[in-house]
C-alpha positions as a printed NumPy array, in Angstrom:
array([[-44.252,  30.252,   8.713],
       [-43.269,  26.967,   7.154],
       [-39.924,  26.996,   5.419],
       [-39.687,  25.601,   1.917],
       [-37.907,  22.522,   0.702],
       [-37.279,  20.266,   3.68 ],
       [-39.482,  17.182,   3.933],
       [-38.664,  13.685,   5.091],
       [-42.257,  12.542,   5.413],
       [-45.865,  13.524,   4.84 ],
       [-47.937,  14.262,   7.943],
       [-50.728,  11.917,   8.973],
       [-54.244,  13.175,   8.189],
       [-56.211,  14.499,  11.189],
       [-58.839,  12.379,  12.918],
       [-59.092,   8.672,  13.555],
       [-57.001,   6.23 ,  11.577],
       [-56.246,   2.512,  11.504],
       [-52.471,   2.749,  11.677],
       [-50.464,   0.504,  13.932],
       [-48.478,   1.852,  16.865],
       [-45.287,   1.355,  14.853],
       [-46.688,   3.382,  11.945],
       [-47.728,   6.207,  14.258],
       [-44.261,   6.197,  15.851],
       [-42.625,   6.316,  12.409],
       [-44.802,   9.288,  11.451],
       [-43.931,  11.117,  14.669],
       [-40.245,  10.498,  14.084],
       [-40.393,  11.753,  10.504],
       [-42.288,  14.886,  11.56 ],
       [-39.636,  15.641,  14.166],
       [-36.855,  15.161,  11.62 ],
       [-38.622,  17.478,   9.199],
       [-39.141,  20.035,  11.97 ],
       [-35.47 ,  19.836,  12.922],
       [-34.391,  20.721,   9.402],
       [-36.908,  23.531,   9.057],
       [-35.973,  25.167,  12.364],
       [-32.261,  24.845,  11.636],
       [-32.772,  26.785,   8.409],
       [-33.505,  29.781,  10.622],
       [-31.645,  29.134,  13.877],
       [-28.833,  26.76 ,  12.968],
       [-28.005,  23.665,  14.999],
       [-26.707,  25.531,  18.053],
       [-29.758,  27.799,  18.27 ],
       [-32.33 ,  25.041,  17.766],
       [-33.896,  23.594,  20.922],
       [-35.916,  20.47 ,  21.599],
       [-38.859,  22.779,  22.332],
       [-38.499,  24.317,  18.845],
       [-38.595,  20.861,  17.286],
       [-41.601,  19.599,  19.241],
       [-43.578,  22.803,  18.694],
       [-43.052,  22.705,  14.948],
       [-43.676,  18.946,  14.707],
       [-46.764,  19.269,  16.94 ],
       [-45.664,  16.536,  19.32 ],
       [-44.996,  16.59 ,  23.048],
       [-41.554,  16.63 ,  24.631],
       [-42.4  ,  13.225,  26.08 ],
       [-42.902,  11.927,  22.548],
       [-39.567,  13.419,  21.49 ],
       [-37.698,  11.687,  24.302],
       [-39.406,   8.389,  23.515],
       [-37.542,   8.52 ,  20.191],
       [-34.351,  10.463,  20.932],
       [-32.303,  11.119,  24.038],
       [-31.014,  14.471,  22.742],
       [-31.153,  17.017,  19.944],
       [-27.893,  15.58 ,  18.621],
       [-29.413,  12.084,  18.391],
       [-32.264,  13.537,  16.343],
       [-29.752,  15.304,  14.095],
       [-27.737,  12.125,  13.555],
       [-30.891,  10.262,  12.528],
       [-31.75 ,  13.044,  10.071],
       [-28.188,  13.032,   8.746],
       [-28.279,   9.266,   8.155],
       [-31.561,   9.552,   6.247],
       [-30.266,  12.437,   4.158],
       [-27.14 ,  10.436,   3.333],
       [-29.341,   7.538,   2.219],
       [-31.389,   9.851,   0.002],
       [-28.32 ,  11.417,  -1.612],
       [-26.656,   8.013,  -2.059],
       [-29.739,   6.627,  -3.794],
       [-29.797,   9.57 ,  -6.201],
       [-26.062,   9.412,  -6.9  ],
       [-26.274,   5.675,  -7.474],
       [-28.431,   6.027, -10.599],
       [-25.826,   5.338, -13.278],
       [-25.844,   4.86 , -17.058],
       [-25.724,   1.191, -18.067],
       [-22.799,   1.487, -20.5  ],
       [-20.498,   4.45 , -20.219],
       [-16.919,   5.665, -19.913],
       [-15.539,   6.522, -16.46 ],
       [-16.118,  10.229, -17.187],
       [-19.712,   9.504, -18.227],
       [-20.269,   7.658, -14.953],
       [-18.639,  10.405, -12.884],
       [-20.661,  13.055, -14.72 ],
       [-23.912,  11.183, -14.039],
       [-23.087,  10.708, -10.347],
       [-22.13 ,  14.373,  -9.994],
       [-25.274,  15.517, -11.807],
       [-27.522,  13.424,  -9.57 ],
       [-25.709,  14.594,  -6.435],
       [-25.895,  18.294,  -7.3  ],
       [-29.508,  18.04 ,  -8.499],
       [-30.536,  16.385,  -5.233],
       [-28.919,  19.14 ,  -3.164],
       [-30.292,  21.93 ,  -5.381],
       [-33.857,  20.614,  -5.115],
       [-33.748,  20.841,  -1.318],
       [-31.396,  23.589,  -0.102],
       [-32.516,  23.174,   3.528],
       [-31.554,  19.515,   3.476],
       [-28.293,  20.388,   1.754],
       [-27.328,  22.965,   4.365],
       [-27.906,  20.486,   7.184],
       [-25.997,  17.837,   5.253],
       [-22.964,  20.001,   4.529],
       [-22.925,  22.97 ,   6.935],
       [-24.775,  22.344,  10.207],
       [-22.973,  19.038,  10.658],
       [-19.918,  21.013,  11.806],
       [-21.871,  22.345,  14.796],
       [-23.397,  18.997,  15.757],
       [-20.471,  17.561,  17.697],
       [-17.698,  14.998,  17.166],
       [-20.019,  12.082,  16.399],
       [-21.605,  13.992,  13.525],
       [-18.194,  15.03 ,  12.208],
       [-17.046,  11.416,  12.368],
       [-20.086,  10.391,  10.308],
       [-19.206,  13.072,   7.751],
       [-15.588,  11.891,   7.566],
       [-16.726,   8.303,   6.997],
       [-19.048,   9.45 ,   4.232],
       [-16.291,  11.454,   2.558],
       [-13.959,   8.444,   2.648],
       [-16.641,   6.252,   1.039],
       [-17.   ,   8.895,  -1.656],
       [-13.237,   8.824,  -2.253],
       [-13.397,   5.032,  -2.536],
       [-16.233,   5.371,  -5.043],
       [-14.279,   7.809,  -7.216],
       [-11.279,   5.457,  -7.131],
       [-13.516,   2.657,  -8.355],
       [-15.015,   4.728, -11.169],
       [-11.603,   5.706, -12.57 ],
       [ -9.832,   2.434, -11.753],
       [ -7.256,   4.148,  -9.554],
       [ -4.617,   1.872,  -7.993],
       [ -1.657,   4.181,  -7.247],
       [ -0.889,   6.413,  -4.264],
       [ -0.718,   9.451,  -6.541],
       [ -4.092,   8.559,  -8.017],
       [ -5.645,   8.021,  -4.586],
       [ -4.404,  11.441,  -3.483],
       [ -5.985,  12.957,  -6.603],
       [ -9.292,  11.302,  -5.65 ],
       [ -9.073,  12.749,  -2.147],
       [ -8.311,  16.193,  -3.578],
       [-11.253,  16.005,  -5.996],
       [-13.735,  14.939,  -3.309],
       [-12.43 ,  17.635,  -0.95 ],
       [-12.825,  20.229,  -3.714],
       [-16.407,  19.127,  -4.371],
       [-17.305,  19.308,  -0.674],
       [-15.636,  22.691,  -0.192],
       [-17.115,  24.34 ,  -3.283],
       [-20.622,  23.005,  -2.67 ],
       [-20.511,  24.094,   0.979],
       [-19.301,  27.576,  -0.012],
       [-22.055,  27.905,  -2.618],
       [-24.746,  26.874,  -0.137],
       [-23.437,  29.193,   2.565],
       [-23.322,  32.214,   0.232],
       [-26.396,  31.624,  -1.918],
       [-30.052,  31.974,  -0.942],
       [-31.075,  29.716,  -3.821],
       [-28.786,  26.875,  -2.849],
       [-28.429,  26.061,  -6.557],
       [-25.115,  24.251,  -6.78 ],
       [-25.63 ,  22.882, -10.286],
       [-23.405,  25.558, -11.834],
       [-20.464,  23.68 , -10.296],
       [-20.977,  20.649, -12.531],
       [-18.98 ,  21.835, -15.559],
       [-15.891,  23.111, -13.694],
       [-15.797,  20.026, -11.454],
       [-16.078,  17.754, -14.474],
       [-13.214,  19.647, -16.121],
       [-11.147,  19.299, -12.945],
       [-11.715,  15.531, -12.898],
       [-10.7  ,  15.29 , -16.554],
       [ -7.429,  17.099, -15.835],
       [ -6.674,  15.03 , -12.735],
       [ -7.258,  11.682, -14.424],
       [ -6.383,  12.531, -18.051],
       [ -9.876,  11.394, -19.013]])
C-alpha cells in the first residue's frame, strides 16, 4: 500500500523514452528518496533497509549503490532536499511589512509546508535523530541558520536578544516535533497563534 503525502518526484512513464542517461539517473534517485520517506513512515529509520527502499522504488540494489553508499547517505540526500523545499516556502515574504508581519509569514509558510506533507515533516524533524551524527550535525546547522534568520528579522544585536532568538527557535522545533509525534494528521498549523504570541512577548513587538 502506498503511503500518502511523501513525494519528491513523479515516476517516469513505462515503456521507451528519449531521456538522457542523466535524466534517468535523476529519476531513479528521486524514486529512491520518495521510497525512503514512505517506508520510514511505517518502519522508522532504524527499521528501514536498503532492500525496503529498492523494492518500493522498483530499482535494483545495484542501482541503489550506484547512487548511494549507504542508507544514511540516501537519508542525508533526502534531508537536504527537504530542507531546500522548506526554505523555499519559508522564504516567500511580504514586500513591505513589520518584523512581526515577516515572522508571521515565514512561520505560516513553514507550518503549512509541514502540514501538507506529514511524512516529509516526520523525516525532517523526528527520524533525523536516528540517522546518526552526520544527520544531527546537519540539523544543528539548520537550526543555527534559523536563529540567524530570526535575529535578522527582528534586528537583534544584543546577547540577551540572541538568547531569546535561540529560545524561540528551540520552542518552535520542540512543539512542532511533539505535535507530529503525537498526531496522525500531522497538522501543526494550530501552533501558529501561540508561537506568534510568544515572539511578540520576547521581542516586545
